[in-house]
Coordinates of C-alpha atoms and ligand atoms in Angstrom, one line a residue:
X1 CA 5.5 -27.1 4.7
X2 CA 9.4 -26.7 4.2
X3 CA 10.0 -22.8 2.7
X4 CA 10.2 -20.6 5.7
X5 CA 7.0 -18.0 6.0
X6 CA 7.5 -14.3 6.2
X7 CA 4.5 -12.7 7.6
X8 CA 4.0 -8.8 6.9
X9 CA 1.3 -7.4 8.7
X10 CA -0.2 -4.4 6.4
X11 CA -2.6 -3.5 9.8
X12 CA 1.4 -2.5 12.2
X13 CA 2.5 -0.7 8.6
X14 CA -1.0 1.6 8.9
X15 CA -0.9 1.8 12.5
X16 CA 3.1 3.0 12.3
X17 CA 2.1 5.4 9.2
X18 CA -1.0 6.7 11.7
X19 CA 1.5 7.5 14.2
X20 CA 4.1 9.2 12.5
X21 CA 1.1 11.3 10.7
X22 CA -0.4 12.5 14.0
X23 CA 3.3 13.0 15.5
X24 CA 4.1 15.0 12.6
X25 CA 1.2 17.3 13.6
X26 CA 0.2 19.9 10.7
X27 CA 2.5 18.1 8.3
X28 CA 1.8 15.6 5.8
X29 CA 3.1 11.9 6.2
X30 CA 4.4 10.7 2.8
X31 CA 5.7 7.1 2.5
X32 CA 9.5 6.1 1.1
X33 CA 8.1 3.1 -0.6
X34 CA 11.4 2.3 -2.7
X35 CA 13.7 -0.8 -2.9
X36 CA 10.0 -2.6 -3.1
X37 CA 8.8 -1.4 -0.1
X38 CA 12.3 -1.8 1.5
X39 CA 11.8 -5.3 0.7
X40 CA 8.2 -6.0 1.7
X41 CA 6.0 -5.6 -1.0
X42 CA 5.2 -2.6 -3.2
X43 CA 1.7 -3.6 -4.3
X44 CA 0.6 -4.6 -1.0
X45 CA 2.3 -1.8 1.1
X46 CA 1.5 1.1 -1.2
X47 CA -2.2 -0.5 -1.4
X48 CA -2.5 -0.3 2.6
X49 CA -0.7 2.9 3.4
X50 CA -3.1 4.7 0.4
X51 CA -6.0 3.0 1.7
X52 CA -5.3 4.8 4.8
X53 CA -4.9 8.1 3.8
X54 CA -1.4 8.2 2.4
X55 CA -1.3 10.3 -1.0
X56 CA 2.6 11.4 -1.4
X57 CA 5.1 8.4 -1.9
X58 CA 8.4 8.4 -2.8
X59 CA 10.5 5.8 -4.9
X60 CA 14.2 5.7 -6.3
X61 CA 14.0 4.8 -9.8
X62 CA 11.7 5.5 -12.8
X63 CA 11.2 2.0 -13.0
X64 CA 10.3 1.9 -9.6
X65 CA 7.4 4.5 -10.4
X66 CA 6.3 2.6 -13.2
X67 CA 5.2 0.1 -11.2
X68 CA 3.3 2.2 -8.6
X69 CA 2.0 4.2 -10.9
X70 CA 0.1 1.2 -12.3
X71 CA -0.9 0.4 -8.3
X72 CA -2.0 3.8 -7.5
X73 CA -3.3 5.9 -10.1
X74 CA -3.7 8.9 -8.9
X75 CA -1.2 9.1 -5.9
X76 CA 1.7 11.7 -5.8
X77 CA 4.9 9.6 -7.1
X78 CA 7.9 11.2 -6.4
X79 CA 11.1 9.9 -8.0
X80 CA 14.1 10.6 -5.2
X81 CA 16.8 9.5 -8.3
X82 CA 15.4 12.4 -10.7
X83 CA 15.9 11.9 -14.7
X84 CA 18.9 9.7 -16.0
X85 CA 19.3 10.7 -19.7
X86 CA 16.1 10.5 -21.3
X87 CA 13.7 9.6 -18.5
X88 CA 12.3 12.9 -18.9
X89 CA 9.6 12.1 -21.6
X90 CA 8.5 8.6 -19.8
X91 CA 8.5 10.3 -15.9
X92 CA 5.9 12.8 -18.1
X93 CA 3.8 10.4 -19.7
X94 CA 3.6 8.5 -16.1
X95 CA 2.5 11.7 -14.5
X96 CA 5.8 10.9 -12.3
X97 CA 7.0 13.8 -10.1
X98 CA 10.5 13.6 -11.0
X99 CA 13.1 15.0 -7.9
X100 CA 15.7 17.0 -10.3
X101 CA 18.7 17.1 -8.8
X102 CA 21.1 19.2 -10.8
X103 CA 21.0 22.2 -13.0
X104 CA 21.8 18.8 -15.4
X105 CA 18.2 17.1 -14.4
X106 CA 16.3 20.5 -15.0
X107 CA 17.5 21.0 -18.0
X108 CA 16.5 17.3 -19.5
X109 CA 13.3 17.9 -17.4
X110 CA 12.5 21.2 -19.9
X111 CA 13.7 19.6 -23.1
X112 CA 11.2 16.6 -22.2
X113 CA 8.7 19.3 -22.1
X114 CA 8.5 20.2 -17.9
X115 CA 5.7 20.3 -15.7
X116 CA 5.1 19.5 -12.1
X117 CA 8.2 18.5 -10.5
X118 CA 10.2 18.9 -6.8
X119 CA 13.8 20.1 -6.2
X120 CA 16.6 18.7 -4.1
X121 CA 18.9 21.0 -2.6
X122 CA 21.9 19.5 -1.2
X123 CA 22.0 20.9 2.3
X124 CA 25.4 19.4 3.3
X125 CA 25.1 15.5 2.6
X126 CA 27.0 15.7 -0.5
X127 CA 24.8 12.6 -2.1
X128 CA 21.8 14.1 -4.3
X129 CA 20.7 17.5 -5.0
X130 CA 21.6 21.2 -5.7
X131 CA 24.8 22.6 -4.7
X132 CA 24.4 26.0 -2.9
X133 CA 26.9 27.5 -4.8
X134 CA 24.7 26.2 -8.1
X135 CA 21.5 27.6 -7.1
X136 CA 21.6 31.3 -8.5
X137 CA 22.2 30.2 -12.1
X138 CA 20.0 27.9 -12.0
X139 CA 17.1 29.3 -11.0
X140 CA 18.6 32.9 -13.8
X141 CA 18.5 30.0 -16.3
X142 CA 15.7 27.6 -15.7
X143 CA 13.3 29.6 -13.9
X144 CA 10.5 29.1 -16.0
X145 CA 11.0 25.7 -15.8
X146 CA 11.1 25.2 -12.0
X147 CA 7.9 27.7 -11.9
X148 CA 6.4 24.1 -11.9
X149 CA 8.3 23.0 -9.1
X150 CA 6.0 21.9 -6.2
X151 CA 8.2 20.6 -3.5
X152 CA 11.9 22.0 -2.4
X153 CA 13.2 19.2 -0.1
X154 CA 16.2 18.0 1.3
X155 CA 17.7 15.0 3.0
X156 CA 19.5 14.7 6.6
X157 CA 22.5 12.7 6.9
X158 CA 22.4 12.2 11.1
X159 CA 19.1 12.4 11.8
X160 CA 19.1 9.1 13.8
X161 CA 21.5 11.3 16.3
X162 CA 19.2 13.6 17.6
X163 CA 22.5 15.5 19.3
X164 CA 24.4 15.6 16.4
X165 CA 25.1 19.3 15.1
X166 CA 24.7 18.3 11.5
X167 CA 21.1 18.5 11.9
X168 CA 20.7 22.1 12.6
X169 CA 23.4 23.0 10.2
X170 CA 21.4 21.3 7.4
X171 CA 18.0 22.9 8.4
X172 CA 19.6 26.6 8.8
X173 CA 21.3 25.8 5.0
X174 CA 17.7 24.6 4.0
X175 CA 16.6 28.0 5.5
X176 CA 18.5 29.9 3.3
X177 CA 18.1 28.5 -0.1
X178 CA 14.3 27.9 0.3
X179 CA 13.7 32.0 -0.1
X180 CA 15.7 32.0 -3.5
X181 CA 13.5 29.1 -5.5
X182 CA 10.0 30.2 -3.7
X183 CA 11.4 33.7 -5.9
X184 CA 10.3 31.2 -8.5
X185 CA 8.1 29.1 -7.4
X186 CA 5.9 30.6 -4.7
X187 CA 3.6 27.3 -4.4
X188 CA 6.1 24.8 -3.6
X189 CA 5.5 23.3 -0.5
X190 CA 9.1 22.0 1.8
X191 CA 10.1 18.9 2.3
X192 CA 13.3 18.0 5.2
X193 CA 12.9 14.6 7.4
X194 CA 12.7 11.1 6.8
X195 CA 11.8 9.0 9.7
X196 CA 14.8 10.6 11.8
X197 CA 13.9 13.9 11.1
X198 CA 10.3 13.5 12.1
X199 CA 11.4 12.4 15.4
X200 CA 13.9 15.6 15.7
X201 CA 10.5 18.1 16.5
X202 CA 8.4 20.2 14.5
X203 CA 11.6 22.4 13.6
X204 CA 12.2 19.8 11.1
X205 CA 9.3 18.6 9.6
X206 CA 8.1 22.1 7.3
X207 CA 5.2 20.4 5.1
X208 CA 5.8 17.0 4.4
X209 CA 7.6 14.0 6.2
X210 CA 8.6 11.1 4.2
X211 CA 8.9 8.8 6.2
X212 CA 10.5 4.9 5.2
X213 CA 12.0 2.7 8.2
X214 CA 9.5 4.0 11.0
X215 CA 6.2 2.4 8.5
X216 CA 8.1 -1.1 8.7
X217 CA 8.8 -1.0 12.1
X218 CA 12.5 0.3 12.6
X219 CA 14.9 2.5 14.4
X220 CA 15.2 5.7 14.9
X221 CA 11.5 5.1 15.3
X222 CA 11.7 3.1 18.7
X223 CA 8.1 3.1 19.4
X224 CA 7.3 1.9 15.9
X225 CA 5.2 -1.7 15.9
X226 CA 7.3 -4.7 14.9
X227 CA 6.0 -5.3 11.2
X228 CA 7.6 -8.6 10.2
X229 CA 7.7 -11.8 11.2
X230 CA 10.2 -14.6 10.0
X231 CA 9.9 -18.6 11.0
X232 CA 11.8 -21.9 9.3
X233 CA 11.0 -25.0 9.4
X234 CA 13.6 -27.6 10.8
X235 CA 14.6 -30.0 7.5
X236 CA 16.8 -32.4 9.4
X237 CA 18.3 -33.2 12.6
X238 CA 21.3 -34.8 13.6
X239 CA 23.3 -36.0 16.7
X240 CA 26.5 -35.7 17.0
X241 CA 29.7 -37.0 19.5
X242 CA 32.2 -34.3 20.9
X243 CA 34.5 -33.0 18.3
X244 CA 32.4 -33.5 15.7
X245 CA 33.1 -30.3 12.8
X246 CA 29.5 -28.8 11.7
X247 CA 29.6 -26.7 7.6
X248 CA 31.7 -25.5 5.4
X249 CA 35.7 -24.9 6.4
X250 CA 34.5 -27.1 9.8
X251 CA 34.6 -23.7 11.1
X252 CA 32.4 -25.0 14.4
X253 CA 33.3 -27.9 16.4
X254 CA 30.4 -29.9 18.4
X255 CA 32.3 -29.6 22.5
X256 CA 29.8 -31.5 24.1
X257 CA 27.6 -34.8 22.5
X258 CA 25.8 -31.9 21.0
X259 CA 22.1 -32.1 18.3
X260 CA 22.2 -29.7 15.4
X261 CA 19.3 -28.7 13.6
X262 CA 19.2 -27.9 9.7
X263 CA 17.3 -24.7 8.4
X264 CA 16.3 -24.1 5.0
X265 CA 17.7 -20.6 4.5
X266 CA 20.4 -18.8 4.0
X267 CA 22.5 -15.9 2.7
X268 CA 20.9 -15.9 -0.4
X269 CA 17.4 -15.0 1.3
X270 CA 19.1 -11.8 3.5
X271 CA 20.3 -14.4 6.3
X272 CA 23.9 -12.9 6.0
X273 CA 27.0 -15.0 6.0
X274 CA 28.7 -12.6 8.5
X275 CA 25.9 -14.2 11.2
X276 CA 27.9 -17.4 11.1
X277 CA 28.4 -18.4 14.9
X278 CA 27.3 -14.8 15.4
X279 CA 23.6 -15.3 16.9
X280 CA 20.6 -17.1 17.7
X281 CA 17.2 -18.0 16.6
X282 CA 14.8 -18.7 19.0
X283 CA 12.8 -22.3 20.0
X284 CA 9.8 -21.3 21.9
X285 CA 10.9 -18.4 24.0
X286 CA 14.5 -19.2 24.3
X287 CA 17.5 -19.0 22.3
X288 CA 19.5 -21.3 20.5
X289 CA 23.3 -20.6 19.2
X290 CA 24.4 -20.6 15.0
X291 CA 26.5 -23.8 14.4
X292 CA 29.1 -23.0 12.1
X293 CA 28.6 -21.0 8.8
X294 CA 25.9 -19.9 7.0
X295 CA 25.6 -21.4 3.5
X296 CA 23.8 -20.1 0.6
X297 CA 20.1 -22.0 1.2
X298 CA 20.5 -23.5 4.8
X299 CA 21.7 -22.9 8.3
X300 CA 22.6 -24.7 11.2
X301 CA 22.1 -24.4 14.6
X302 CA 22.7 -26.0 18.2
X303 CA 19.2 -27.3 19.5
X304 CA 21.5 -29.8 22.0
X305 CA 19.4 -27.6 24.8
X306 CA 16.0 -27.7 23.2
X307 CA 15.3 -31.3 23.6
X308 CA 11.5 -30.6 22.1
X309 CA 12.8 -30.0 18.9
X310 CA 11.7 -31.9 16.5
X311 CA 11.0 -31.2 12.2
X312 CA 7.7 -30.1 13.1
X313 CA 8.8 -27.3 15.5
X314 CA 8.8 -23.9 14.1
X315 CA 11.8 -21.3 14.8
X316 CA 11.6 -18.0 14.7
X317 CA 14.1 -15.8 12.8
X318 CA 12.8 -12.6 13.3
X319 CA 10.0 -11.9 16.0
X320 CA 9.1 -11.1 19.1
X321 CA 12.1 -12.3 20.5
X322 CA 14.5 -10.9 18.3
X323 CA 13.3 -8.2 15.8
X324 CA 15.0 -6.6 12.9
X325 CA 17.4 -4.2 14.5
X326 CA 18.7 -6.5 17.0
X327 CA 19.7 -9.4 14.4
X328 CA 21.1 -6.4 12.4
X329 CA 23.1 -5.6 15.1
X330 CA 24.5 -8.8 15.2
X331 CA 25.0 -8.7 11.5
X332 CA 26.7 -5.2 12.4
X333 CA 24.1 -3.4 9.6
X334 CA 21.2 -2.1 10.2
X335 CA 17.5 -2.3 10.2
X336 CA 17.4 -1.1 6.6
X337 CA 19.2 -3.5 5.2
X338 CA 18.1 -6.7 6.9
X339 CA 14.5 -5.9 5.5
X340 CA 15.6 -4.9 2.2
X341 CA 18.1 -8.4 1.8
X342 CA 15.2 -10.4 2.6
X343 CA 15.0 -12.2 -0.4
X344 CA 12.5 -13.7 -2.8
X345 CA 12.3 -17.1 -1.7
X346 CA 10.3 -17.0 1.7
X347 CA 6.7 -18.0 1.4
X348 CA 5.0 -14.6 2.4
X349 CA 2.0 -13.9 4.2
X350 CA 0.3 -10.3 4.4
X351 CA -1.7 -9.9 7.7
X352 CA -4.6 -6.8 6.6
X353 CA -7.7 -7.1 8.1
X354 CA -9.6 -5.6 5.4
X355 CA -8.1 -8.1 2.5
X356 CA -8.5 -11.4 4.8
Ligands
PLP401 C1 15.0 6.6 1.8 C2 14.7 8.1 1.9 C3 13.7 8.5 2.8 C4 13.0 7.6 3.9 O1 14.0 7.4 4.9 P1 13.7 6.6 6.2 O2 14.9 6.8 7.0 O3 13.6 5.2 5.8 O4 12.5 7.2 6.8 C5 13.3 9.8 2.8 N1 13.9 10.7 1.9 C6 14.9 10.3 1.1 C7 15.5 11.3 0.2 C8 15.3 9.0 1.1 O5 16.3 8.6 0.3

């Protein structure tokens, strides 16, 4: 067994979803499934988080909804990125809910015929959505065409800082567009908080959470289960004498009669090259030290105190020990993009007690 074995248990996903959903109190819990589940999996994630109850997700892309569409039939498929050019006609055909983002997307969304779709105000992240300033004209021009609309949302840009006054300055802004476009459309339900924004209190959750990190197991959401597992195989092992350079540019030198273990992964499966002497992996409880850099497929690390070792002796990457914030904290990211690097060349497992 020599490809290192990502295990993604679909049971802590449901369980974190179930948590969120009865946190979020008289809201709905949708799911931010984009990016392939952040990097786990749409067909199995979507699968689970349906199975248990989920019924609003939200993707990027069109493509993106393409593919979910043909997982879940009848879920509520959101597309975050609205209509590039001509998407229009193919988000209709897909019965994708398309999130139109300018008076620009509204008006491709009519001229591919309308129907249901949500609209994304730009409260004051200045990424996606409807200026304030915008929002009069469009709703005098293209009223009849956001009649259909069924969710006004919005996105938070410091929602993982609780204290920061961005938050509340978003939500009053969100406050005062949502009267103009329920002038319009009267059904549309509201939309504010990802994760972070669930967590904030009941101020900021209207009718529907969508929540991404929290499901796999990340901060903001602290009491989330961990989700993912991550162990290598050793390849080969080596001793070497003091002063004895280890990988590429002989950037680490061996200061002791030191034995370094080869791993078969690397930067090219998420295992960034900024970890290089940067962290640890853990042997059975306890840590052992990076060795020099990280190259493309493998790694290599200082097992001189972990006499045990041997190429049978599986390490753990990401785990109990370590889980996805902490290395991203060594890798100075975050959560997010740790899971979402991970890479297609793992062997991956899917723990869900009603598939095995
Ligand atoms: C990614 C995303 C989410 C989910 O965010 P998390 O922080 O992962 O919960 C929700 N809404 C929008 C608009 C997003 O882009």
């Amino acid at each position: 067994m020599i490809a290192p074995v990502l295990t993604i248990d679909l049971d802590a996903i449901v369980r974190n979803w179930r948590a969120l959903d009865r946190l979020s109190g008289m809201a709905e819990t949708g799911a931010a499934v984009k990016a392939d589940a952040y990097g786990l999996g749409l067909e199995p994630v979507a699968g689970a988080l349906f199975g248990a109850g989920c019924r609003h997700f939200f993707v990027a892309t069109l493509d993106e909804g393409i593919a979910l569409r043909a997982i879940l039939p009848t879920a509520a498929i959101h597309i975050l990125n609205g209509i590039q050019g001509d998407e229009g006609g193919e988000a209709r055909a897909q019965g994708l809910i398309p999130c139109l983002n300018a008076p620009r997307q509204v008006t491709a969304w009519r001229q591919a015929g309308g129907g249901p779709c949500a609209l994304q105000l730009d409260t004051g992240m200045a990424r996606l959505g409807v200026q304030p300033g915008d929002l009069a004209t469009l709703l005098r021009d293209e009223g009849e065409t956001l009649a259909e609309c069924g969710l006004i949302m919005s996105h938070l840009a410091c929602a993982d800082a609780p204290d920061h006054p961005q938050n509340a300055a978003q939500r009053l802004a969100f406050d005062g567009m949502i009267p103009l476009v329920k002038a319009v459309a009267p059904a549309a339900r509201l939309s504010l908080a990802a994760t972070g924004g669930t967590l904030l209190g009941r101020d900021y959750r209207y009718d529907l959470v969508r929540c991404g990190i929290g499901l796999y197991g990340g901060l903001p959401f602290a009491d989330a289960e961990p989700v993912v597992t991550l162990t290598a195989p050793v390849i080969q092992i080596r001793d070497l004498p003091a002063g004895a350079p280890v990988g590429y540019g002989a950037s680490w030198t061996a200061t002791r009669p030191s034995r370094i273990a080869t791993l078969p992964l690397g930067y090219a499966d998420g295992f960034h090259r900024c970890l290089s002497s940067a962290t640890s992996v853990w042997i059975e409880g306890r840590p052992a030290p990076l060795a020099g850099r990280v190259s493309m497929d493998l790694l290599t690390i200082d097992v001189t105190d972990h006499p045990g070792v041997t190429e049978s002796t599986p390490i753990e990457i990401i785990g109990p020990n370590r889980g996805i914030d902490a290395l991203a904290t060594d890798a100075k990211t975050i959560g997010y993009e740790v899971l979402t690097a991970l890479g297609t060349r793992y062997r991956r497992r899917y723990k869900d007690a009603n598939r095995n």
